CSV table of C-alpha atoms and ligand atoms in Angstrom, one decimal:
chain,number,residue,atom,x,y,z
A,1,MET,CA,-8.7,-1.7,20.7
A,2,PRO,CA,-9.9,0.6,17.9
A,3,VAL,CA,-9.6,4.4,18.4
A,4,PRO,CA,-11.7,7.1,16.8
A,5,GLY,CA,-10.1,8.1,13.4
A,6,PRO,CA,-10.8,10.1,10.3
A,7,GLY,CA,-11.9,7.0,8.4
A,8,TYR,CA,-15.2,7.2,10.4
A,9,SER,CA,-15.6,10.9,10.5
A,10,ILE,CA,-19.0,12.4,10.4
A,11,THR,CA,-20.5,15.9,10.4
A,12,VAL,CA,-23.8,16.1,12.4
A,13,ARG,CA,-26.0,19.1,11.7
A,14,VAL,CA,-28.1,19.9,14.8
A,15,GLU,CA,-30.6,22.5,15.8
A,16,ALA,CA,-30.1,23.5,19.5
A,17,PRO,CA,-31.4,26.1,22.0
A,18,PRO,CA,-29.3,29.4,21.9
A,19,SER,CA,-28.5,29.1,25.6
A,20,ALA,CA,-25.0,29.6,27.1
A,21,GLY,CA,-24.8,26.0,28.1
A,22,ALA,CA,-25.9,24.4,24.8
A,23,ALA,CA,-22.5,24.2,23.2
A,24,GLY,CA,-21.0,22.5,26.3
A,25,ASP,CA,-23.9,20.0,26.4
A,26,LEU,CA,-23.3,19.1,22.8
A,27,THR,CA,-19.6,18.6,23.1
A,28,SER,CA,-19.7,16.7,26.3
A,29,ALA,CA,-22.4,14.4,24.9
A,30,VAL,CA,-20.1,13.5,22.0
A,31,GLY,CA,-17.2,13.0,24.5
A,32,ARG,CA,-19.3,10.8,26.8
A,33,VAL,CA,-19.9,8.2,24.0
A,34,GLY,CA,-16.2,8.3,23.0
A,35,GLY,CA,-16.3,10.5,19.9
A,36,VAL,CA,-13.5,13.0,19.2
A,37,ILE,CA,-14.6,16.4,18.0
A,38,THR,CA,-12.5,18.0,15.3
A,39,ALA,CA,-14.6,21.0,14.4
A,40,PHE,CA,-17.6,22.9,15.9
A,41,ASP,CA,-19.2,25.4,13.5
A,42,VAL,CA,-22.2,27.6,14.0
A,43,VAL,CA,-23.9,27.8,10.6
A,44,GLU,CA,-27.0,29.7,11.5
A,45,SER,CA,-27.9,31.9,14.5
A,46,HIS,CA,-31.4,33.0,15.5
A,47,THR,CA,-32.9,34.5,18.7
A,48,ASP,CA,-34.7,31.2,19.5
A,49,ARG,CA,-32.2,28.6,18.1
A,50,VAL,CA,-28.7,27.9,16.6
A,51,VAL,CA,-27.8,25.5,13.9
A,52,VAL,CA,-24.4,23.8,14.5
A,53,ASP,CA,-22.2,21.4,12.5
A,54,ILE,CA,-20.4,19.1,14.8
A,55,THR,CA,-17.6,17.2,13.0
A,56,CYS,CA,-16.1,14.3,14.9
A,57,ASN,CA,-14.1,11.1,14.5
A,58,ALA,CA,-15.8,7.8,15.4
A,59,MET,CA,-14.5,4.2,15.8
A,60,SER,CA,-17.0,2.5,13.4
A,61,ALA,CA,-20.2,3.1,11.5
A,62,ASN,CA,-22.2,1.9,14.5
A,63,HIS,CA,-20.3,4.2,16.8
A,64,ALA,CA,-21.0,7.1,14.4
A,65,ARG,CA,-24.7,6.2,14.7
A,66,ASP,CA,-24.5,6.2,18.6
A,67,ILE,CA,-23.0,9.7,18.5
A,68,SER,CA,-25.8,11.1,16.4
A,69,ASP,CA,-28.4,9.3,18.5
A,70,THR,CA,-26.9,10.7,21.7
A,71,LEU,CA,-27.0,14.2,20.3
A,72,GLY,CA,-30.6,13.8,19.2
A,73,ALA,CA,-31.6,12.6,22.6
A,74,LEU,CA,-30.5,15.9,24.3
A,75,PRO,CA,-33.3,18.1,25.5
A,76,GLY,CA,-34.3,20.7,22.8
A,77,VAL,CA,-31.8,19.3,20.3
A,78,GLU,CA,-32.9,18.0,16.8
A,79,VAL,CA,-30.5,16.2,14.4
A,80,ARG,CA,-31.1,17.6,10.9
A,81,LYS,CA,-28.6,15.7,8.9
A,82,VAL,CA,-25.6,13.3,9.3
A,83,SER,CA,-22.9,13.4,6.6
A,84,ASP,CA,-20.3,10.7,6.3
A,85,ARG,CA,-17.2,12.7,5.4
A,86,THR,CA,-15.5,9.7,3.8
A,87,PHE,CA,-18.4,9.2,1.4
A,88,LEU,CA,-18.5,12.9,0.7
A,89,MET,CA,-14.8,12.7,-0.4
A,90,HIS,CA,-15.7,10.0,-2.9
A,91,LEU,CA,-18.7,11.7,-4.5
A,92,GLY,CA,-18.1,11.7,-8.3
A,93,GLY,CA,-14.7,10.0,-7.9
A,94,LYS,CA,-11.3,11.2,-6.7
A,95,ILE,CA,-9.3,11.9,-10.0
A,96,GLU,CA,-9.9,13.5,-13.3
A,97,VAL,CA,-8.2,14.1,-16.7
A,98,THR,CA,-7.1,17.7,-17.4
A,99,ALA,CA,-5.7,19.0,-20.7
A,100,LYS,CA,-2.1,20.2,-20.6
A,101,VAL,CA,-2.5,22.3,-23.7
A,102,ALA,CA,-4.6,25.4,-24.2
A,103,LEU,CA,-7.4,25.1,-26.8
A,104,ARG,CA,-8.3,28.7,-27.2
A,105,ASN,CA,-8.7,29.1,-31.0
A,106,ARG,CA,-8.7,27.4,-34.4
A,107,ASP,CA,-4.9,27.7,-34.5
A,108,ASP,CA,-4.6,25.7,-31.2
A,109,LEU,CA,-7.2,23.1,-32.4
A,110,SER,CA,-5.3,22.6,-35.7
A,111,ARG,CA,-2.1,21.7,-33.9
A,112,ALA,CA,-3.5,19.7,-30.9
A,113,TYR,CA,-6.0,17.8,-33.1
A,114,THR,CA,-6.5,17.6,-36.9
A,115,PRO,CA,-4.9,18.3,-39.2
A,116,GLY,CA,-1.6,18.8,-37.3
A,117,VAL,CA,-1.8,15.7,-35.1
A,118,ALA,CA,-1.6,13.5,-38.2
A,119,ARG,CA,2.0,14.3,-38.7
A,120,VAL,CA,2.8,13.3,-35.1
A,121,CYS,CA,0.9,10.0,-35.7
A,122,THR,CA,3.0,9.4,-38.8
A,123,ALA,CA,6.2,10.1,-36.9
A,124,ILE,CA,5.2,7.4,-34.3
A,125,ALA,CA,4.1,4.9,-36.9
A,126,GLU,CA,7.6,5.3,-38.5
A,127,ASN,CA,9.4,5.2,-35.2
A,128,PRO,CA,7.3,3.6,-32.4
A,129,ASP,CA,9.9,4.6,-29.7
A,130,ASP,CA,8.7,8.2,-30.3
A,131,ALA,CA,5.5,7.2,-28.4
A,132,ARG,CA,7.4,7.8,-25.2
A,133,ARG,CA,8.5,11.3,-26.4
A,134,LEU,CA,5.3,12.5,-28.0
A,135,THR,CA,2.4,10.9,-26.0
A,136,ILE,CA,1.1,10.3,-22.5
A,137,LYS,CA,3.0,7.0,-22.5
A,138,ARG,CA,6.0,8.8,-21.1
A,139,ASN,CA,4.3,9.4,-17.8
A,140,THR,CA,1.3,7.1,-17.5
A,141,VAL,CA,0.8,3.9,-15.6
A,142,ALA,CA,-2.1,1.5,-15.6
A,143,VAL,CA,-3.3,0.4,-12.2
A,144,VAL,CA,-4.8,-3.0,-13.1
A,145,THR,CA,-7.0,-5.2,-10.8
A,146,ASP,CA,-9.5,-7.9,-11.2
A,147,GLY,CA,-11.0,-7.0,-7.8
A,148,SER,CA,-10.2,-10.5,-6.3
A,149,ALA,CA,-8.2,-9.5,-3.2
A,150,VAL,CA,-9.1,-5.9,-2.3
A,151,LEU,CA,-7.7,-4.6,1.0
A,152,GLY,CA,-9.0,-7.0,3.7
A,153,LEU,CA,-12.3,-7.2,1.9
A,154,GLY,CA,-11.5,-10.1,-0.3
A,155,ASN,CA,-13.1,-10.8,-3.7
A,156,ILE,CA,-15.4,-7.9,-4.1
A,157,GLY,CA,-15.1,-7.5,-7.9
A,158,PRO,CA,-14.0,-4.8,-10.2
A,159,ALA,CA,-16.5,-2.0,-9.6
A,160,ALA,CA,-16.2,-2.2,-5.9
A,161,ALA,CA,-12.4,-2.1,-6.2
A,162,LEU,CA,-12.5,1.2,-8.1
A,163,PRO,CA,-12.4,3.5,-5.1
A,164,VAL,CA,-9.1,1.8,-4.0
A,165,MET,CA,-7.6,2.1,-7.5
A,166,GLU,CA,-8.7,5.8,-7.8
A,167,GLY,CA,-7.0,6.3,-4.4
A,168,LYS,CA,-3.9,4.6,-5.7
A,169,ALA,CA,-3.9,6.8,-8.8
A,170,ALA,CA,-4.2,9.9,-6.6
A,171,LEU,CA,-1.2,8.8,-4.5
A,172,PHE,CA,0.8,8.2,-7.7
A,173,LYS,CA,0.2,11.8,-8.7
A,174,LYS,CA,0.7,13.4,-5.3
A,175,PHE,CA,3.9,11.6,-4.3
A,176,GLY,CA,5.5,10.7,-7.7
A,177,SER,CA,3.9,13.1,-10.3
A,178,VAL,CA,2.9,10.0,-12.2
A,179,ASP,CA,-0.3,9.9,-14.2
A,180,ALA,CA,-1.9,6.6,-13.2
A,181,TRP,CA,-5.3,5.4,-14.4
A,182,PRO,CA,-7.5,2.6,-12.8
A,183,VAL,CA,-8.1,-0.4,-15.1
A,184,CYS,CA,-10.6,-2.6,-13.2
A,185,LEU,CA,-11.2,-5.8,-15.3
A,186,ASP,CA,-14.5,-7.6,-15.3
A,187,THR,CA,-12.8,-11.0,-15.4
A,188,GLN,CA,-10.8,-13.2,-13.0
A,189,ASP,CA,-9.5,-15.5,-15.7
A,190,THR,CA,-5.7,-15.6,-15.8
A,191,GLU,CA,-5.5,-15.8,-19.7
A,192,GLU,CA,-8.1,-13.0,-20.2
A,193,ILE,CA,-6.3,-10.7,-17.7
A,194,ILE,CA,-3.0,-11.3,-19.4
A,195,ARG,CA,-4.4,-10.8,-22.9
A,196,THR,CA,-6.3,-7.6,-21.9
A,197,VAL,CA,-3.3,-6.0,-20.3
A,198,GLU,CA,-1.3,-6.9,-23.4
A,199,LEU,CA,-3.9,-5.2,-25.6
A,200,ILE,CA,-4.0,-2.0,-23.6
A,201,ALA,CA,-0.2,-1.8,-23.0
A,202,PRO,CA,0.6,0.6,-25.9
A,203,VAL,CA,-0.8,3.5,-23.9
A,204,TYR,CA,1.3,3.0,-20.8
A,205,GLY,CA,4.9,3.3,-19.7
A,206,GLY,CA,4.4,0.8,-16.9
A,207,ILE,CA,1.8,-1.6,-15.4
A,208,ASN,CA,1.1,-1.7,-11.7
A,209,LEU,CA,-0.9,-4.8,-10.8
A,210,GLU,CA,-3.0,-4.4,-7.7
A,211,ASP,CA,-5.1,-6.5,-5.4
A,212,ILE,CA,-5.1,-9.7,-7.6
A,213,ALA,CA,-5.3,-12.8,-5.5
A,214,ALA,CA,-2.4,-15.3,-5.0
A,215,PRO,CA,-1.4,-17.6,-6.6
A,216,ARG,CA,-2.9,-16.2,-9.8
A,217,CYS,CA,-1.0,-12.9,-9.3
A,218,PHE,CA,2.4,-14.8,-9.7
A,219,GLU,CA,1.6,-16.2,-13.1
A,220,ILE,CA,0.0,-13.0,-14.4
A,221,GLU,CA,3.0,-10.9,-13.4
A,222,ALA,CA,5.6,-13.4,-14.7
A,223,ARG,CA,3.9,-13.9,-18.1
A,224,LEU,CA,3.3,-10.1,-18.6
A,225,ARG,CA,6.9,-9.5,-17.8
A,226,GLU,CA,7.9,-11.9,-20.6
A,227,LYS,CA,5.4,-10.4,-23.1
A,228,LEU,CA,5.6,-6.6,-22.5
A,229,ASP,CA,8.4,-4.1,-23.2
A,230,ILE,CA,7.4,-2.0,-20.2
A,231,PRO,CA,7.9,-2.7,-16.5
A,232,VAL,CA,5.3,-4.8,-14.7
A,233,PHE,CA,5.2,-4.5,-10.9
A,234,HIS,CA,2.7,-6.2,-8.5
A,235,ASP,CA,2.6,-3.7,-5.7
A,236,ASP,CA,1.2,-6.1,-3.1
A,237,GLN,CA,4.3,-8.2,-3.7
A,238,HIS,CA,7.2,-5.9,-4.5
A,239,GLY,CA,6.1,-2.7,-2.9
A,240,THR,CA,5.6,-4.5,0.4
A,241,ALA,CA,9.0,-6.4,0.0
A,242,ILE,CA,10.8,-3.1,-0.7
A,243,CYS,CA,9.4,-1.4,2.4
A,244,VAL,CA,9.9,-4.5,4.7
A,245,VAL,CA,13.6,-4.9,3.6
A,246,ALA,CA,14.1,-1.1,4.2
A,247,ALA,CA,12.5,-1.3,7.6
A,248,LEU,CA,14.4,-4.4,8.6
A,249,ARG,CA,17.7,-2.9,7.6
A,250,ASN,CA,17.1,0.0,10.0
A,251,ALA,CA,15.6,-2.2,12.7
A,252,LEU,CA,18.7,-4.4,12.7
A,253,ARG,CA,20.8,-1.2,13.0
A,254,VAL,CA,18.9,-0.3,16.1
A,255,VAL,CA,19.5,-3.7,17.8
A,256,GLY,CA,23.0,-4.0,16.4
A,257,LYS,CA,22.5,-7.3,14.6
A,258,ASP,CA,23.5,-8.5,11.1
A,259,LEU,CA,20.9,-10.2,8.9
A,260,SER,CA,23.3,-13.0,8.1
A,261,ASP,CA,23.4,-13.9,11.8
A,262,CYS,CA,19.6,-13.8,12.2
A,263,LYS,CA,16.9,-16.4,12.2
A,264,VAL,CA,14.0,-14.8,10.4
A,265,VAL,CA,10.4,-16.1,10.5
A,266,VAL,CA,8.1,-15.0,7.7
A,267,CYS,CA,4.5,-15.8,8.5
A,268,GLY,CA,2.3,-15.7,5.4
A,269,VAL,CA,3.5,-17.0,2.1
A,270,GLY,CA,1.0,-15.4,-0.2
A,271,ALA,CA,1.6,-12.4,-2.4
A,272,ALA,CA,3.4,-10.3,0.2
A,273,GLY,CA,5.3,-13.1,2.1
A,274,SER,CA,6.8,-14.8,-0.8
A,275,ALA,CA,8.0,-11.5,-2.3
A,276,ILE,CA,9.6,-10.6,1.0
A,277,ILE,CA,11.4,-13.9,1.2
A,278,ARG,CA,12.6,-13.6,-2.4
A,279,LEU,CA,14.0,-10.1,-1.8
A,280,LEU,CA,15.7,-11.0,1.5
A,281,LEU,CA,17.3,-14.0,-0.3
A,282,GLN,CA,18.3,-11.8,-3.2
A,283,ARG,CA,19.9,-9.2,-0.9
A,284,HIS,CA,22.2,-11.9,0.5
A,285,THR,CA,23.0,-13.5,-2.8
A,286,GLY,CA,23.8,-10.0,-4.3
A,287,ASP,CA,25.9,-9.0,-1.3
A,288,LYS,CA,27.6,-12.5,-1.1
A,289,LEU,CA,26.7,-12.6,2.6
A,290,GLY,CA,25.8,-16.3,2.6
A,291,PRO,CA,22.3,-17.8,2.9
A,292,VAL,CA,19.9,-16.0,5.3
A,293,ASP,CA,18.1,-18.4,7.7
A,294,ILE,CA,14.4,-18.0,6.9
A,295,LEU,CA,11.6,-20.1,8.2
A,296,ALA,CA,8.3,-19.6,6.2
A,297,VAL,CA,5.0,-20.3,8.0
A,298,ASP,CA,1.6,-20.5,6.5
A,299,VAL,CA,-1.9,-21.6,7.6
A,300,ASP,CA,-0.6,-25.2,7.6
A,301,GLY,CA,2.5,-24.5,9.7
A,302,ILE,CA,6.2,-24.3,8.9
A,303,VAL,CA,6.9,-24.8,5.1
A,304,HIS,CA,9.3,-27.7,4.4
A,305,GLY,CA,10.1,-29.9,1.5
A,306,ALA,CA,8.4,-33.0,2.9
A,307,ARG,CA,5.0,-31.3,3.2
A,308,GLY,CA,4.1,-32.3,-0.3
A,309,ASP,CA,2.8,-28.9,-1.4
A,310,THR,CA,1.8,-28.9,-5.0
A,311,ASP,CA,1.6,-25.1,-5.4
A,312,ALA,CA,4.7,-23.9,-7.4
A,313,ASN,CA,5.2,-20.8,-5.1
A,314,LEU,CA,5.2,-23.0,-2.0
A,315,ARG,CA,7.5,-25.5,-3.6
A,316,TRP,CA,10.0,-22.7,-4.4
A,317,VAL,CA,9.8,-21.4,-0.8
A,318,ALA,CA,10.3,-24.9,0.6
A,319,THR,CA,13.5,-25.3,-1.6
A,320,ASN,CA,14.9,-21.9,-0.7
A,321,THR,CA,14.2,-21.7,3.1
A,322,ASN,CA,14.3,-23.8,6.2
A,323,ARG,CA,17.8,-25.1,5.7
A,324,ASP,CA,17.4,-27.5,8.7
A,325,GLY,CA,14.2,-29.0,7.4
A,326,VAL,CA,12.2,-28.3,10.7
A,327,SER,CA,8.5,-28.8,10.9
A,328,GLY,CA,5.9,-27.5,13.4
A,329,ARG,CA,3.6,-24.5,14.0
A,330,LEU,CA,4.2,-20.7,14.2
A,331,HIS,CA,4.9,-20.9,18.0
A,332,ASP,CA,7.6,-23.5,17.3
A,333,ALA,CA,9.2,-21.3,14.6
A,334,LEU,CA,9.3,-18.3,16.9
A,335,VAL,CA,11.5,-20.0,19.5
A,336,GLY,CA,15.0,-18.4,19.2
A,337,ALA,CA,14.0,-16.3,16.2
A,338,ASP,CA,15.6,-12.8,15.9
A,339,VAL,CA,13.0,-11.4,13.5
A,340,PHE,CA,9.3,-12.0,12.9
A,341,ILE,CA,7.7,-10.7,9.8
A,342,GLY,CA,3.9,-11.3,9.6
A,343,VAL,CA,1.8,-10.8,6.5
A,344,SER,CA,-0.8,-13.4,7.3
A,345,ALA,CA,-3.8,-13.1,9.7
A,346,PRO,CA,-4.9,-11.4,12.9
A,347,ASN,CA,-4.1,-12.4,16.5
A,348,LEU,CA,-1.8,-15.4,16.0
A,349,PHE,CA,0.3,-15.1,19.1
A,350,GLY,CA,0.9,-13.1,22.3
A,351,ALA,CA,3.7,-11.6,24.5
A,352,GLU,CA,4.5,-15.1,25.9
A,353,GLN,CA,5.7,-16.2,22.4
A,354,VAL,CA,7.7,-13.1,21.9
A,355,ALA,CA,9.5,-13.9,25.2
A,356,THR,CA,10.7,-17.2,23.6
A,357,MET,CA,12.4,-15.3,20.7
A,358,ALA,CA,16.1,-14.4,20.8
A,359,PRO,CA,17.3,-11.4,22.8
A,360,ASP,CA,16.2,-8.0,21.4
A,361,PRO,CA,13.7,-9.4,18.9
A,362,VAL,CA,12.3,-7.5,16.0
A,363,VAL,CA,8.5,-7.9,15.3
A,364,PHE,CA,6.8,-6.7,12.2
A,365,ALA,CA,3.1,-7.6,12.5
A,366,LEU,CA,1.7,-6.3,9.3
A,367,ALA,CA,-1.7,-8.1,8.8
A,368,ASN,CA,-4.2,-5.4,8.2
A,369,PRO,CA,-6.3,-4.1,9.9
A,370,ASP,CA,-5.6,-6.4,12.8
A,371,PRO,CA,-2.0,-7.5,13.2
A,372,GLU,CA,-0.7,-11.0,14.1
A,373,ILE,CA,0.0,-9.7,17.6
A,374,ASP,CA,-1.4,-6.6,19.4
A,375,PRO,CA,1.6,-4.1,19.1
A,376,LEU,CA,1.3,-3.2,22.8
A,377,GLU,CA,1.7,-6.9,23.7
A,378,ALA,CA,4.6,-7.3,21.3
A,379,GLN,CA,6.3,-4.2,22.9
A,380,ARG,CA,6.5,-6.0,26.2
A,381,HIS,CA,9.5,-8.1,25.0
A,382,ALA,CA,10.4,-6.9,21.5
A,383,ALA,CA,13.1,-4.3,20.9
A,384,VAL,CA,11.5,-3.0,17.7
A,385,VAL,CA,7.8,-3.3,16.6
A,386,ALA,CA,6.3,-2.2,13.3
A,387,THR,CA,2.8,-2.6,11.9
A,388,GLY,CA,0.8,-1.6,8.8
A,389,ARG,CA,-1.3,0.8,10.8
A,390,SER,CA,-1.1,4.5,10.9
A,391,ASP,CA,-2.0,4.7,14.6
A,392,TYR,CA,1.2,3.1,15.9
A,393,PRO,CA,4.9,4.1,15.3
A,394,ASN,CA,6.8,2.5,12.4
A,395,GLN,CA,4.0,2.1,9.8
A,396,ILE,CA,5.2,-0.1,6.9
A,397,ASN,CA,3.3,1.6,4.1
A,398,ASN,CA,3.8,0.9,0.4
A,399,VAL,CA,3.3,4.6,-0.4
A,400,LEU,CA,7.0,4.8,0.6
A,401,ALA,CA,7.9,2.8,-2.4
A,402,PHE,CA,5.6,2.7,-5.4
A,403,PRO,CA,5.4,6.4,-6.4
A,404,GLY,CA,9.2,6.7,-6.4
A,405,VAL,CA,9.7,3.3,-8.1
A,406,PHE,CA,7.6,4.2,-11.0
A,407,ARG,CA,8.9,7.8,-11.2
A,408,GLY,CA,12.4,6.3,-11.6
A,409,LEU,CA,11.3,3.7,-14.1
A,410,LEU,CA,9.5,6.2,-16.3
A,411,ASP,CA,12.3,8.7,-16.2
A,412,ALA,CA,14.7,5.9,-17.2
A,413,GLN,CA,12.3,4.8,-19.9
A,414,ALA,CA,12.9,1.3,-18.5
A,415,HIS,CA,11.6,-1.7,-20.3
A,416,THR,CA,11.8,-4.1,-17.3
A,417,ILE,CA,12.1,-4.0,-13.5
A,418,THR,CA,14.8,-6.1,-11.8
A,419,ASP,CA,15.6,-7.2,-8.2
A,420,GLU,CA,18.5,-4.8,-8.2
A,421,MET,CA,16.1,-1.9,-8.7
A,422,LEU,CA,13.9,-3.2,-5.8
A,423,LEU,CA,16.9,-3.4,-3.5
A,424,ALA,CA,18.1,0.0,-4.6
A,425,ALA,CA,14.6,1.4,-3.7
A,426,ALA,CA,14.8,-0.3,-0.3
A,427,ASP,CA,18.2,1.1,0.5
A,428,ALA,CA,17.0,4.6,-0.6
A,429,ILE,CA,14.1,4.4,1.8
A,430,ALA,CA,16.3,3.1,4.7
A,431,ASP,CA,18.9,5.8,4.1
A,432,VAL,CA,16.3,8.7,4.4
A,433,VAL,CA,16.4,7.8,8.2
A,434,ASP,CA,19.9,9.1,9.1
A,435,GLY,CA,21.7,8.1,12.2
A,436,GLU,CA,20.6,11.2,14.1
A,437,ARG,CA,16.9,10.2,13.8
A,438,LEU,CA,17.1,6.4,13.9
A,439,ASN,CA,15.6,4.8,17.0
A,440,ALA,CA,13.2,1.9,17.9
A,441,SER,CA,10.2,4.1,17.2
A,442,PHE,CA,11.5,5.6,13.9
A,443,ILE,CA,12.9,2.9,11.5
A,444,VAL,CA,11.1,4.2,8.4
A,445,PRO,CA,10.4,7.8,7.3
A,446,SER,CA,7.0,9.3,7.3
A,447,VAL,CA,5.0,8.8,4.1
A,448,PHE,CA,4.8,12.7,4.0
A,449,ASP,CA,8.6,13.0,4.1
A,450,ALA,CA,9.2,14.9,0.8
A,451,ALA,CA,12.7,13.4,0.6
A,452,VAL,CA,11.5,9.8,0.1
A,453,ALA,CA,10.0,9.6,-3.4
A,454,PRO,CA,12.9,11.6,-5.1
A,455,ALA,CA,15.4,9.4,-3.3
A,456,VAL,CA,13.7,6.2,-4.4
A,457,ALA,CA,13.2,7.6,-8.0
A,458,ASP,CA,16.9,8.5,-8.2
A,459,ALA,CA,18.0,5.1,-6.9
A,460,VAL,CA,15.7,3.2,-9.3
A,461,ARG,CA,16.7,5.4,-12.3
A,462,LYS,CA,20.4,4.8,-11.6
A,463,ALA,CA,19.9,1.0,-11.3
A,464,ALA,CA,17.7,1.0,-14.4
A,465,THR,CA,20.3,3.0,-16.4
A,466,ALA,CA,23.1,0.6,-15.2
A,467,THR,CA,21.1,-2.4,-16.5
A,468,ALA,CA,20.0,-0.8,-19.7
B,1,LIG,N1,2.4,-2.7,4.1
B,1,LIG,C1,1.7,-3.5,4.8
B,1,LIG,O1,1.5,-3.4,6.0
B,1,LIG,C2,1.1,-4.8,4.1
B,1,LIG,C3,1.5,-5.0,2.8
B,1,LIG,C4,1.0,-6.2,2.2
B,1,LIG,C5,0.1,-7.0,2.9
B,1,LIG,N2,-0.2,-6.7,4.2
B,1,LIG,C6,-1.1,-7.6,4.9
B,1,LIG,O2,-0.6,-8.9,5.0
B,1,LIG,C7,-1.7,-9.8,4.9
B,1,LIG,C8,-1.5,-10.8,3.8
B,1,LIG,O3,-1.5,-10.2,2.5
B,1,LIG,P1,-1.3,-11.0,1.2
B,1,LIG,O4,-1.7,-10.1,0.1
B,1,LIG,O5,0.1,-11.6,1.1
B,1,LIG,O6,-2.4,-12.2,1.4
B,1,LIG,P2,-2.4,-13.6,0.7
B,1,LIG,O7,-3.9,-14.1,0.8
B,1,LIG,O8,-1.8,-13.7,-0.6
B,1,LIG,O9,-1.6,-14.5,1.7
B,1,LIG,C9,-2.0,-14.8,3.1
B,1,LIG,C10,-1.0,-15.8,3.7
B,1,LIG,O10,-1.3,-15.9,5.1
B,1,LIG,C11,-1.3,-17.3,5.4
B,1,LIG,N3,-2.2,-17.4,6.6
B,1,LIG,C12,-3.5,-17.2,6.7
B,1,LIG,N4,-3.9,-17.6,7.9
B,1,LIG,C13,-2.8,-17.9,8.6
B,1,LIG,C14,-2.6,-18.4,10.0
B,1,LIG,N5,-3.6,-18.5,10.8
B,1,LIG,N6,-1.4,-18.7,10.3
B,1,LIG,C15,-0.3,-18.6,9.5
B,1,LIG,N7,-0.5,-18.2,8.2
B,1,LIG,C16,-1.7,-17.8,7.8
B,1,LIG,C17,-1.9,-18.0,4.2
B,1,LIG,O11,-1.6,-19.4,4.3
B,1,LIG,C18,-1.1,-17.3,3.1
B,1,LIG,O12,0.1,-17.8,2.9
B,1,LIG,C19,-3.0,-9.0,4.8
B,1,LIG,O13,-3.5,-8.8,6.1
B,1,LIG,C20,-2.5,-7.7,4.3
B,1,LIG,O14,-3.3,-6.6,4.6
B,1,LIG,C21,0.3,-5.6,4.8
């Protein structure tokens, strides 16, 4: 059930009578249709009328229209203007370039630009590694997309993807002090994307691939990692995997289980699901804990070797999971499972299936915006529930990972990114939640916890330095 939120926030400017009861009539009208008022400002006052800005959260664009229609229908009230606060925030874009050096006079110009700059160019030509010392490469990341898998909107193309990539760049700056720049490519051809990123790479200290559809994203990332001498990180895969592994570590602490004793169901074997499976398996190989028992499930049911999948990613998953070779649907997989991790599709099961899981099950239902199971339903039988949503406890949000990951990579001047660095980032996020604060409703820190990004950066920097 959606609730009014700031994503659908409007400001309605109305003209109303100056009577004592007018303010009450306006606010109760908004409340009657389910809007939540966050501000009420009188912007003009006259003897015969007042002009008021009513700012409120709605549930959807249609609900926002209902609110302004209801206000306009009140006696003596006229709606002058309705502003969508989300669109207002995007006017002219959300990021900009600012100069770090003063350009006050001819002297400054001669050093920042010609003729002085020529000596810096020559130094880099003679020693290309100096680019990381003397240019923006030191702190700049490209956020590269082809617009093919944007949020839950699908293949909307590069221009429509730009607001998301600008937002990502803003988050990089806010949480990691990283200068990120959107690079939205007008192609969805794998070879063209790889070649284009290769051509622009000299400017950047890292590449963050974003919202590129599976299975194309796997090949693009793998080939770019081979070709480039800077780290390449597909956030939809590895940012998600880091956060899920961190959250799972703390969830299992809450229920007192060890991952090596757990049966784990991962539903969704696309970009996010396969990276989660790889990192969970890697954790166990690295810690020599023995194979973790994972059942992967996709739209065709439980993944197993005899299914005859031709896709390379699914073949890898079939080889490395499902050690008993079982087949069936999601509901079969859930029976006796200790952990459910969903990165797939909305509304796939209910409380009755959670009841078939092992005692004290952990349910991460991360499909966005509508999870695999209603979190309130899941809570009826699950010991710990997490979602990707900000309106429930335990939000698994990639913002916990990517700013700190790139901060650490850039500081270490890393040329690659390894699974050890991803696991170090996961442990750093999990460790921010100390034993005093850990409980079923608090397995991951808030995205606004200022301790997270420095802890992740430090862990990644140490892991990068150890592998250099
Ligand atoms: N932090 C987060 O909360 C977070 C992070 C990443 C992805 N997600 C969410 O996870 C979902 C998947 O993202 P992705 O990028 O991996 O997508 P994707 O398209 O790459 O993969 C989707 C997978 O779901 C499977 N699937 C689809 N319908 C299914 C069904 N009815 N039953 C079982 N499996 C089904 C598909 O077979 C595929 O394996 C999206 O809803 C996304 O928003 C959330």
